[in-house]
Amino acid sequence: MKFLKYHLIIVIIILSKEVSSQQYLSPLDFNLLLSGTFGELRNNHFHSGIDIKTEGVEGQKVRSISDGYVSRIKVSTSGYGKAIYITHPKSGHTSVYAHLQKFNNKISRFVKKKQYESESFEINIFLNDTTLKIKQGEIIALSGNTGGSNGAHLHFEIRDTKSEHPINPLQFNFKVVDNISPLIKKIKIYAFDTTLVDGYNRSKIYPTKLNNNILTLDETPIINGSFALAIFTYDKADYAYNKNGIYSIKVFIDNTLSYQFEVNELDFSTTRYINAHIDYCENKLSKNKYHRCFKLPNNKLLNYSNLINNGIISFKDTLLHSVDIIVNDIYKNEAKLSFKIKSTNNPFLKKCTLPVNTFNKIFHYDSSNTFTTNDIKIDMPAYSIYEDLMFEYQITDSIKDTYGNIYRIHNKNIPVHLKYTIEIKADIADSLKSKTYIASTDLNGNYWYHGGKWEKNIIKTKVREFGDFCIVADTINPEIKGVNIFPGKTINKQTSIKLTIKDKHSGIKSFRGEIDGKWILMDYDYKRNVLRYDIENDLKKGQHTFKLNVTDNVGNESNYISTFIY
């Protein structure tokens, strides 16, 4: 009886989960076409939801997928832009809707009140379960393109409420038509230490090809020593031209499963380990994102299983070995690559030529690493890198707009996981120090702000990348231009006031708009450099003074003042 009771409980739990998943409504009123899938490879993170096309326009109705309450509202200039989080207590999930154009009236009134209370466009509010209750199918917002979005769409997520882990929304029977298999375009074979791949101690990329309807390689790689694999692959769907992410990868060596990767669930605390999962350097060089089919030492992702020797392959014979790589999307469409590898045990007689570096120092991934010269110091905490590396350092002469030398810290094509400290010693006039900062540069006149604080003649900041660093100054005020406002203007039918703001150097830090000395809510679209104030119904008729203050990251300020008649 106990055995039957136990299994009955398990069946009920499984069925209840299936029922709850089937109860979810689509967040949009039309057929779902995806421009991005869950777990897709993005810059420095895995995609934590799905991107749903909105027919190329903003303003589509966005509906809550189930009953619940608004548990969080976030408005930011970057990232998710305008976003709503709705908790669904019955299922234990929270749904997320991002890049919204505007909230519904009920939510908008609540948000605007909070923005005026804090005198800030950007807000991040957490709510209890009684403030804003939501019904299934209720229109909660209109779709948009706010924040870091590059085109009109809805970013949609489902998270486990307790852990806050994103889970794949396509597990929940949302109707997406996908009968197309993923594509495996290339494979990369990595040579380690004294490994030979086709006679050379270097990694090699092989394009795939169809041969009698079997996806394979045009040649048989000959390998001596330990090696590993990576694949350049992506998925397609019906009625959509874009390339999406895949769901799972399996690698079989001589019919034995030796590597498996799957994206059912993600964790925001580990998502940056994507830079250990992909071939980061290859992506920087060729713009192709390869999935490594092996684990680097400092890779804490939990999306792997069935790993044999962390995906590192080694043969001790001179035989032919079979390799099968199977890639699936979540709808079980499958691509399979099959090929042979010829192993050899020829001795590697010629040592690899090591690069000639000014400094020859090993940085270990699992310990802190420090490098110091007379002019520069870097201090990296343990686990800042994904594997041991031979640290490289180089100095080049100052170029236009820089103060002092250019310091090349290792290689810009190698990823960094944790922020590390960089200190540069320089003789800068005290009157100029407040306007200087550490920047990275491409040596072509482009500089990216990383901040910095001075202690006597040393400027210090934290960065999260390798590359070329230098000291630059910004003494130029931000630029403000009126779009539909100018001094003395009479506003009749106009419903908003628009301006553009730009800062070509250290970047915009803050802005503040006022009418008659009182703070006003201005919506900032940084992608178009546009600030917009929607004229409130309670603005009195007559003459008013509009003022906008814009400050950049080193404290340069600009003010725009205009009287207008309303």
Coordinates of C-alpha atoms in Angstrom, one line a residue:
M1 CA 0.0 0.0 0.0
K2 CA 2.8 2.4 0.9
F3 CA 4.5 1.7 -2.4
L4 CA 1.2 2.4 -4.3
K5 CA 0.5 5.5 -2.2
Y6 CA 4.0 6.9 -2.9
H7 CA 3.7 6.4 -6.7
L8 CA 0.2 7.9 -6.7
I9 CA 1.6 11.0 -5.1
I10 CA 4.3 11.2 -7.7
V11 CA 1.8 10.9 -10.5
I12 CA -0.4 13.6 -9.0
I13 CA 2.6 16.0 -8.7
I14 CA 3.6 15.3 -12.3
L15 CA 0.0 15.8 -13.6
S16 CA -0.5 18.9 -11.6
K17 CA 2.7 20.4 -13.1
E18 CA 1.6 19.5 -16.6
V19 CA -1.9 21.0 -16.0
S20 CA -0.4 24.2 -14.6
S21 CA 1.9 24.6 -17.6
Q22 CA -1.1 24.1 -20.0
Q23 CA -3.0 26.8 -18.3
Y24 CA -0.6 29.5 -19.4
L25 CA -1.9 32.0 -21.9
S26 CA 0.2 33.4 -24.7
P27 CA 1.5 36.9 -23.8
L28 CA 0.6 38.1 -27.3
D29 CA -2.6 37.9 -29.4
F30 CA -1.0 36.5 -32.6
N31 CA 1.1 33.6 -33.7
L32 CA 4.4 33.5 -31.9
L33 CA 7.6 33.9 -34.1
L34 CA 10.9 34.0 -32.2
S35 CA 13.9 36.2 -32.8
G36 CA 15.7 34.6 -29.9
T37 CA 15.5 31.4 -27.9
F38 CA 16.3 30.4 -24.3
G39 CA 19.9 29.7 -23.6
E40 CA 21.0 31.5 -26.8
L41 CA 24.7 32.7 -26.8
R42 CA 24.8 36.4 -26.1
N43 CA 27.6 38.7 -25.1
N44 CA 28.7 37.8 -21.5
H45 CA 25.5 35.9 -20.8
F46 CA 23.1 33.2 -21.9
H47 CA 19.7 34.5 -23.1
S48 CA 17.4 34.1 -20.1
G49 CA 14.1 34.0 -22.0
I50 CA 12.6 34.1 -25.5
D51 CA 12.4 37.1 -27.8
I52 CA 9.0 37.2 -29.5
K53 CA 8.6 39.2 -32.7
T54 CA 5.9 41.9 -32.6
E55 CA 5.3 42.1 -36.4
G56 CA 7.9 44.8 -36.7
V57 CA 6.1 47.4 -34.7
E58 CA 5.8 48.7 -31.1
G59 CA 2.5 49.0 -29.3
Q60 CA 1.2 45.4 -29.4
K61 CA -1.0 44.3 -26.4
V62 CA 1.0 42.3 -23.8
R63 CA -1.1 40.0 -21.6
S64 CA -0.4 38.3 -18.3
I65 CA -0.1 34.5 -18.9
S66 CA -1.9 33.7 -15.6
D67 CA -3.4 35.1 -12.4
G68 CA -1.0 36.6 -10.0
Y69 CA 0.4 39.9 -8.7
V70 CA 3.0 42.4 -9.9
S71 CA 6.0 41.6 -7.7
R72 CA 8.6 43.9 -9.3
I73 CA 8.7 46.8 -11.7
K74 CA 12.0 48.1 -13.1
V75 CA 12.6 51.0 -15.4
S76 CA 16.1 51.5 -16.7
T77 CA 17.7 53.3 -19.6
S78 CA 19.6 50.1 -20.6
G79 CA 19.1 46.4 -20.0
Y80 CA 15.4 45.4 -19.9
G81 CA 14.2 49.0 -20.3
K82 CA 10.6 49.0 -18.9
A83 CA 9.9 45.6 -17.4
I84 CA 7.1 43.9 -15.3
Y85 CA 7.5 40.9 -13.1
I86 CA 4.3 39.0 -12.3
T87 CA 4.4 36.2 -9.6
H88 CA 2.0 33.3 -10.0
P89 CA 1.7 31.6 -6.6
K90 CA -0.3 28.6 -7.9
S91 CA 2.5 27.4 -10.2
G92 CA 5.5 28.8 -8.3
H93 CA 6.6 30.7 -11.3
T94 CA 7.2 34.4 -12.1
S95 CA 6.7 35.7 -15.6
V96 CA 8.8 38.6 -16.9
Y97 CA 7.9 41.0 -19.7
A98 CA 10.7 43.4 -20.9
H99 CA 11.5 46.2 -23.4
L100 CA 7.9 47.5 -23.0
Q101 CA 6.8 50.7 -24.5
K102 CA 4.4 51.6 -21.7
F103 CA 2.5 50.0 -18.8
N104 CA -1.3 49.9 -18.5
N105 CA -3.0 52.8 -16.8
K106 CA -3.1 51.1 -13.4
I107 CA 0.5 50.2 -13.4
S108 CA 1.6 53.5 -15.0
R109 CA -0.1 55.6 -12.3
F110 CA 1.7 53.6 -9.6
V111 CA 5.1 53.8 -11.4
K112 CA 4.8 57.5 -12.1
K113 CA 4.0 58.2 -8.4
K114 CA 7.2 56.3 -7.4
Q115 CA 9.3 58.1 -10.0
Y116 CA 8.1 61.5 -8.7
E117 CA 8.7 60.5 -5.1
S118 CA 12.3 59.6 -5.9
E119 CA 12.8 62.2 -8.6
S120 CA 14.2 59.6 -10.9
F121 CA 13.3 58.1 -14.3
E122 CA 15.1 54.8 -13.3
I123 CA 13.4 52.8 -10.6
N124 CA 13.5 49.3 -9.2
I125 CA 10.4 48.5 -7.0
F126 CA 9.5 45.3 -5.2
L127 CA 5.8 44.9 -4.3
N128 CA 3.8 42.7 -2.0
D129 CA 1.0 40.4 -3.1
T130 CA -1.8 42.9 -2.4
T131 CA -0.7 46.1 -4.2
L132 CA -1.2 45.2 -7.9
K133 CA -3.2 42.0 -8.5
I134 CA -3.4 40.8 -12.1
K135 CA -5.8 38.5 -13.8
Q136 CA -5.0 36.0 -16.5
G137 CA -5.2 37.6 -19.9
E138 CA -5.2 41.1 -18.5
I139 CA -3.4 43.7 -20.7
I140 CA -0.5 44.7 -18.6
A141 CA 1.5 46.8 -21.1
L142 CA 2.2 47.6 -24.8
S143 CA 5.3 46.0 -26.4
G144 CA 8.2 48.3 -27.2
N145 CA 11.9 48.7 -27.8
T146 CA 13.2 50.2 -24.6
G147 CA 16.5 49.6 -22.8
G148 CA 19.1 47.5 -24.6
S149 CA 16.8 46.2 -27.3
N150 CA 17.9 46.5 -30.9
G151 CA 14.4 46.3 -32.4
A152 CA 10.7 46.1 -31.6
H153 CA 10.0 42.8 -29.7
L154 CA 8.9 41.3 -26.4
H155 CA 11.4 39.7 -24.2
F156 CA 9.6 37.1 -22.2
E157 CA 10.8 34.9 -19.3
I158 CA 9.5 32.3 -16.8
R159 CA 11.4 32.0 -13.6
D160 CA 11.2 29.7 -10.7
T161 CA 10.0 32.1 -8.0
K162 CA 11.9 30.6 -5.1
S163 CA 15.3 30.3 -6.8
E164 CA 14.8 33.1 -9.3
H165 CA 16.4 30.8 -11.9
P166 CA 15.1 31.3 -15.5
I167 CA 13.6 28.2 -17.0
N168 CA 12.9 27.5 -20.6
P169 CA 9.5 29.0 -21.5
L170 CA 9.1 26.7 -24.5
Q171 CA 8.6 23.8 -22.1
F172 CA 5.1 25.2 -21.4
N173 CA 3.3 24.5 -24.6
F174 CA 3.3 28.0 -26.1
K175 CA 2.5 27.6 -29.8
V176 CA 5.6 28.1 -31.8
V177 CA 5.8 26.4 -35.2
D178 CA 9.3 24.8 -35.6
N179 CA 9.8 21.9 -38.0
I180 CA 13.3 22.8 -39.0
S181 CA 16.4 21.1 -37.7
P182 CA 19.4 22.9 -36.3
L183 CA 22.4 23.5 -38.6
I184 CA 26.0 22.4 -37.7
K185 CA 28.2 24.5 -39.9
K186 CA 31.8 23.9 -38.7
I187 CA 33.7 21.9 -36.2
K188 CA 37.0 22.9 -34.5
I189 CA 39.5 20.5 -33.2
Y190 CA 41.8 21.8 -30.4
A191 CA 45.4 20.8 -30.1
F192 CA 46.9 20.7 -26.6
D193 CA 50.5 20.9 -25.6
T194 CA 52.3 18.7 -28.1
T195 CA 49.2 17.5 -29.9
L196 CA 49.4 17.2 -33.7
V197 CA 46.3 17.8 -35.8
D198 CA 47.0 16.9 -39.4
G199 CA 50.7 17.2 -38.7
Y200 CA 50.7 20.6 -37.0
N201 CA 50.6 21.6 -33.4
R202 CA 47.7 24.0 -33.8
S203 CA 43.9 23.9 -33.7
K204 CA 42.0 23.5 -36.9
I205 CA 38.5 24.3 -38.2
Y206 CA 36.7 22.0 -40.6
P207 CA 33.6 22.9 -42.6
T208 CA 30.8 20.3 -42.7
K209 CA 29.2 19.0 -45.8
L210 CA 26.4 16.7 -46.9
N211 CA 27.4 13.4 -48.4
N212 CA 24.6 11.1 -49.5
N213 CA 22.3 13.0 -47.0
I214 CA 24.8 12.4 -44.2
L215 CA 26.4 15.5 -42.6
T216 CA 30.2 14.8 -42.4
L217 CA 33.6 16.2 -43.0
D218 CA 35.5 16.4 -46.3
E219 CA 38.5 14.7 -44.8
T220 CA 39.6 12.4 -42.0
P221 CA 41.5 14.4 -39.3
I222 CA 44.7 12.7 -38.2
I223 CA 45.5 13.3 -34.6
N224 CA 48.4 12.5 -32.3
G225 CA 47.8 13.4 -28.6
S226 CA 44.9 14.8 -26.5
F227 CA 42.4 17.0 -28.2
A228 CA 38.9 18.5 -27.8
L229 CA 36.0 19.6 -30.0
A230 CA 33.8 22.6 -30.5
I231 CA 31.0 23.3 -33.0
F232 CA 29.5 26.3 -34.7
T233 CA 25.8 25.6 -34.7
Y234 CA 22.5 27.4 -34.6
D235 CA 18.8 26.7 -35.1
K236 CA 16.1 28.0 -37.5
A237 CA 12.3 28.0 -37.2
D238 CA 9.4 28.2 -39.7
Y239 CA 8.5 31.6 -41.0
A240 CA 11.5 33.3 -39.5
Y241 CA 14.8 34.2 -41.2
N242 CA 17.0 34.7 -38.1
K243 CA 19.4 32.3 -36.4
N244 CA 18.4 31.1 -33.0
G245 CA 20.2 29.2 -30.2
I246 CA 20.1 25.4 -29.9
Y247 CA 18.7 23.4 -26.9
S248 CA 21.1 20.5 -26.5
I249 CA 24.4 19.0 -27.7
K250 CA 25.6 15.4 -27.4
V251 CA 29.0 14.0 -28.3
F252 CA 29.6 10.3 -28.9
I253 CA 33.1 8.9 -29.2
D254 CA 33.0 5.3 -30.6
N255 CA 29.3 5.2 -29.7
T256 CA 30.0 6.2 -26.0
L257 CA 28.3 9.4 -24.8
S258 CA 31.2 11.6 -23.5
Y259 CA 29.7 15.1 -23.4
Q260 CA 26.2 16.5 -23.0
F261 CA 25.0 20.1 -22.8
E262 CA 21.4 21.2 -22.2
V263 CA 19.6 24.5 -21.4
N264 CA 16.4 23.8 -19.4
E265 CA 17.4 26.2 -16.6
L266 CA 19.9 29.0 -16.0
D267 CA 21.3 30.8 -13.0
F268 CA 22.1 34.5 -13.2
S269 CA 25.0 34.0 -10.8
T270 CA 26.8 31.8 -13.3
T271 CA 25.6 33.1 -16.6
R272 CA 28.9 34.9 -17.3
Y273 CA 30.6 31.5 -17.5
I274 CA 29.3 31.6 -21.1
N275 CA 32.7 33.0 -21.8
A276 CA 34.2 29.7 -20.7
H277 CA 31.6 27.7 -22.6
I278 CA 32.1 29.4 -25.9
D279 CA 35.4 29.9 -27.8
Y280 CA 35.7 33.5 -26.8
C281 CA 38.8 34.2 -28.8
E282 CA 37.3 32.6 -32.0
N283 CA 34.2 34.8 -31.5
K284 CA 36.3 37.9 -31.3
L285 CA 38.3 37.0 -34.4
S286 CA 35.6 35.5 -36.7
K287 CA 32.3 36.6 -35.1
N288 CA 31.4 32.9 -35.0
K289 CA 30.2 31.5 -31.6
Y290 CA 31.5 28.0 -31.1
H291 CA 30.1 25.8 -28.3
R292 CA 33.0 24.1 -26.6
C293 CA 32.3 20.4 -26.2
F294 CA 34.7 20.3 -23.2
K295 CA 35.0 22.2 -19.9
L296 CA 37.6 24.7 -19.0
P297 CA 38.9 24.4 -15.4
N298 CA 37.1 27.5 -14.1
N299 CA 33.7 26.8 -15.6
K300 CA 31.0 26.5 -13.0
L301 CA 28.0 26.0 -15.3
L302 CA 25.6 23.2 -14.3
N303 CA 24.3 22.5 -17.7
Y304 CA 26.7 19.6 -18.5
S305 CA 26.2 15.9 -17.9
N306 CA 27.8 12.6 -19.0
L307 CA 31.2 14.2 -19.1
I308 CA 34.2 11.9 -19.6
N309 CA 37.5 13.5 -18.7
N310 CA 35.7 16.9 -19.0
G311 CA 35.4 16.3 -22.7
I312 CA 39.1 16.0 -23.4
I313 CA 39.7 13.1 -25.8
S314 CA 42.8 10.9 -26.0
F315 CA 43.5 7.8 -28.0
K316 CA 46.5 5.5 -27.3
D317 CA 46.3 3.5 -30.6
T318 CA 46.6 3.9 -34.4
L319 CA 43.0 3.1 -35.2
L320 CA 40.0 4.9 -36.9
H321 CA 37.5 6.2 -34.3
S322 CA 34.0 7.4 -34.9
V323 CA 32.6 10.8 -33.7
D324 CA 28.9 11.6 -33.7
I325 CA 27.6 15.0 -32.6
I326 CA 23.9 15.4 -32.2
V327 CA 22.3 18.9 -31.8
N328 CA 18.6 19.3 -31.0
D329 CA 16.2 22.2 -30.6
I330 CA 13.5 21.9 -27.8
Y331 CA 11.0 20.5 -30.4
K332 CA 13.3 17.5 -30.9
N333 CA 14.3 18.5 -34.4
E334 CA 17.8 17.0 -34.8
A335 CA 21.0 17.6 -36.7
K336 CA 23.7 14.9 -36.7
L337 CA 27.4 15.2 -37.7
S338 CA 29.3 11.9 -38.2
F339 CA 32.9 11.6 -39.1
K340 CA 36.0 9.5 -38.4
I341 CA 39.3 10.4 -36.7
K342 CA 42.6 8.6 -37.4
S343 CA 44.7 8.4 -34.3
T344 CA 48.5 8.0 -34.4
N345 CA 51.2 7.7 -31.8
N346 CA 54.1 9.3 -33.7
P347 CA 56.4 11.2 -31.4
F348 CA 56.3 14.9 -31.5
L349 CA 59.9 15.7 -32.1
K350 CA 59.8 19.5 -32.7
K351 CA 58.9 21.7 -29.8
C352 CA 56.4 24.5 -30.3
T353 CA 57.9 28.0 -30.6
L354 CA 56.7 30.0 -27.7
P355 CA 55.8 33.7 -28.3
V356 CA 58.6 36.1 -27.3
N357 CA 57.1 38.3 -24.5
T358 CA 58.7 41.1 -22.6
F359 CA 57.5 39.3 -19.4
N360 CA 57.2 35.6 -19.0
K361 CA 54.8 34.9 -16.1
I362 CA 52.1 32.2 -15.6
F363 CA 48.8 33.4 -14.2
H364 CA 47.0 30.5 -12.5
Y365 CA 43.2 30.6 -12.6
D366 CA 42.7 29.3 -9.1
S367 CA 44.9 31.8 -7.3
S368 CA 45.3 35.6 -7.1
N369 CA 47.7 37.1 -9.6
T370 CA 49.6 40.4 -9.3
F371 CA 51.8 42.1 -11.9
T372 CA 53.8 45.3 -11.1
T373 CA 56.2 47.6 -12.9
N374 CA 57.3 51.1 -12.1
D375 CA 54.3 52.6 -13.8
I376 CA 51.5 50.1 -13.5
K377 CA 50.1 47.5 -11.2
I378 CA 47.3 45.0 -11.7
D379 CA 45.8 42.8 -9.0
M380 CA 43.5 40.0 -10.0
P381 CA 41.5 37.9 -7.5
A382 CA 41.5 34.1 -7.7
Y383 CA 39.1 32.7 -10.4
S384 CA 39.2 35.8 -12.5
I385 CA 40.3 33.8 -15.5
Y386 CA 39.0 30.4 -16.8
E387 CA 42.3 28.6 -17.3
D388 CA 46.0 29.2 -16.7
L389 CA 47.6 31.6 -19.0
M390 CA 51.1 32.9 -19.9
F391 CA 50.6 36.6 -19.1
E392 CA 51.7 39.1 -21.7
Y393 CA 52.5 42.7 -21.2
Q394 CA 53.6 45.5 -23.5
I395 CA 54.1 49.3 -23.4
T396 CA 53.6 51.5 -26.4
D397 CA 54.2 55.3 -26.7
S398 CA 51.5 57.8 -26.0
I399 CA 49.1 58.6 -28.9
K400 CA 46.8 61.6 -29.5
D401 CA 44.5 62.5 -26.6
T402 CA 46.3 60.3 -24.1
Y403 CA 48.4 61.2 -21.1
G404 CA 51.4 58.9 -20.8
N405 CA 52.0 55.4 -22.3
I406 CA 49.5 52.8 -23.6
Y407 CA 49.6 49.7 -21.5
R408 CA 48.7 46.4 -23.1
I409 CA 47.4 44.1 -20.4
H410 CA 47.6 40.6 -21.9
N411 CA 45.3 40.0 -24.9
K412 CA 41.8 41.6 -25.6
N413 CA 40.6 38.3 -27.1
I414 CA 41.0 36.4 -23.8
P415 CA 38.0 36.7 -21.4
V416 CA 38.0 37.9 -17.8
H417 CA 35.4 36.7 -15.3
L418 CA 35.9 39.0 -12.3
K419 CA 36.7 42.6 -12.0
Y420 CA 40.4 43.3 -11.2
T421 CA 42.2 46.4 -10.1
I422 CA 44.5 48.4 -12.4
E423 CA 46.7 51.3 -11.1
I424 CA 48.6 53.6 -13.4
K425 CA 51.3 56.1 -12.2
A426 CA 51.4 59.4 -14.1
D427 CA 52.4 63.0 -13.6
I428 CA 49.1 64.9 -14.2
A429 CA 48.5 68.5 -13.2
D430 CA 46.3 68.7 -10.1
S431 CA 43.9 71.1 -11.9
L432 CA 43.3 68.4 -14.6
K433 CA 43.0 65.3 -12.4
S434 CA 39.3 65.5 -11.8
K435 CA 38.7 65.4 -15.6
T436 CA 40.9 62.4 -16.3
Y437 CA 40.1 58.7 -16.2
I438 CA 41.4 55.3 -17.2
A439 CA 40.1 54.2 -20.6
S440 CA 40.5 51.2 -22.9
T441 CA 41.3 52.0 -26.5
D442 CA 41.4 50.3 -29.9
L443 CA 44.4 52.5 -30.8
N444 CA 42.3 54.1 -33.6
G445 CA 41.1 57.1 -31.6
N446 CA 38.3 55.4 -29.8
Y447 CA 38.2 55.3 -26.0
W448 CA 35.9 53.7 -23.5
Y449 CA 35.4 55.1 -20.0
H450 CA 36.4 52.9 -17.0
G451 CA 36.6 55.6 -14.3
G452 CA 39.3 56.1 -11.8
K453 CA 40.2 57.7 -8.5
W454 CA 43.5 59.5 -7.8
E455 CA 45.7 58.9 -4.8
K456 CA 48.7 61.3 -5.1
N457 CA 50.2 60.4 -8.5
I458 CA 48.4 57.1 -9.0
I459 CA 45.0 56.6 -10.6
K460 CA 43.1 53.4 -9.8
T461 CA 40.0 51.7 -11.1
K462 CA 38.5 48.2 -11.7
V463 CA 38.0 46.6 -15.1
R464 CA 36.7 43.3 -16.4
E465 CA 38.6 42.8 -19.6
F466 CA 42.1 42.6 -21.0
G467 CA 43.3 45.0 -23.7
D468 CA 45.0 48.4 -24.1
F469 CA 44.6 50.9 -21.3
C470 CA 45.6 54.6 -21.0
I471 CA 44.8 57.8 -19.2
V472 CA 42.6 60.4 -21.1
A473 CA 40.9 63.6 -20.1
D474 CA 37.4 64.9 -20.8
T475 CA 37.0 68.7 -20.5
I476 CA 34.1 69.1 -22.9
N477 CA 30.6 69.7 -21.6
P478 CA 27.7 67.4 -22.8
E479 CA 25.7 68.6 -25.8
I480 CA 22.0 69.5 -25.5
K481 CA 19.8 70.4 -28.5
G482 CA 16.1 71.1 -28.5
V483 CA 14.1 69.0 -30.9
N484 CA 10.6 70.6 -30.5
I485 CA 11.4 73.3 -27.9
F486 CA 13.1 76.7 -28.2
P487 CA 13.1 79.9 -26.2
G488 CA 9.8 81.8 -26.5
K489 CA 7.9 78.9 -28.2
T490 CA 4.1 78.8 -27.9
I491 CA 2.9 75.2 -27.3
N492 CA -0.6 74.5 -28.5
K493 CA -1.3 71.0 -29.8
Q494 CA 2.1 69.6 -28.9
T495 CA 1.9 66.8 -26.3
S496 CA 5.6 66.5 -25.4
I497 CA 8.9 68.3 -25.1
K498 CA 11.9 66.5 -26.8
L499 CA 15.6 67.2 -26.7
T500 CA 18.7 65.2 -27.7
I501 CA 21.6 64.9 -25.3
K502 CA 25.1 63.6 -26.2
D503 CA 28.5 63.2 -24.6
K504 CA 31.3 62.0 -26.9
H505 CA 33.9 61.3 -24.2
S506 CA 33.3 60.0 -20.7
G507 CA 29.6 59.5 -21.3
I508 CA 26.4 60.8 -19.7
K509 CA 26.0 60.2 -16.0
S510 CA 22.8 62.0 -15.0
F511 CA 20.2 64.5 -16.2
R512 CA 17.5 66.5 -14.4
G513 CA 14.6 68.3 -16.0
E514 CA 12.5 71.0 -14.3
I515 CA 9.5 73.2 -15.1
D516 CA 9.3 76.3 -13.0
G517 CA 11.8 74.8 -10.6
K518 CA 10.0 71.5 -10.0
W519 CA 11.4 68.1 -11.1
I520 CA 9.7 66.6 -14.1
L521 CA 9.7 63.0 -15.4
M522 CA 11.7 62.7 -18.6
D523 CA 11.9 59.4 -20.5
Y524 CA 15.4 58.7 -21.8
D525 CA 16.1 56.6 -24.9
Y526 CA 19.9 56.4 -24.9
K527 CA 20.0 54.6 -28.3
R528 CA 18.6 57.6 -30.0
N529 CA 20.0 60.1 -27.5
V530 CA 16.4 61.4 -26.9
L531 CA 14.9 62.8 -23.7
R532 CA 11.1 63.3 -23.8
Y533 CA 8.7 64.9 -21.3
D534 CA 5.0 64.1 -21.8
I535 CA 3.2 67.3 -20.9
E536 CA 1.0 66.6 -17.8
N537 CA -2.7 67.5 -17.8
D538 CA -2.3 69.7 -14.7
L539 CA 0.2 72.0 -16.4
K540 CA -1.4 75.5 -16.1
K541 CA -1.9 77.8 -19.0
G542 CA 0.6 80.6 -19.4
Q543 CA 4.3 81.2 -19.4
H544 CA 6.7 78.6 -18.0
T545 CA 10.5 78.0 -17.7
F546 CA 11.9 74.7 -18.8
K547 CA 15.4 73.8 -17.6
L548 CA 17.5 70.7 -18.3
N549 CA 20.8 69.9 -16.6
V550 CA 23.1 67.1 -18.0
T551 CA 26.2 65.9 -16.3
D552 CA 28.9 63.6 -17.7
N553 CA 31.0 61.0 -15.8
V554 CA 33.7 63.4 -14.8
G555 CA 31.5 66.3 -13.7
N556 CA 31.2 68.4 -16.8
E557 CA 27.8 70.1 -17.0
S558 CA 25.5 71.7 -19.5
N559 CA 22.3 73.6 -19.0
Y560 CA 19.5 74.3 -21.4
I561 CA 16.9 76.9 -20.4
S562 CA 13.9 77.9 -22.4
T563 CA 10.7 79.9 -21.6
F564 CA 7.6 78.7 -23.3
I565 CA 3.9 79.6 -23.4
Y566 CA 1.4 76.9 -22.9

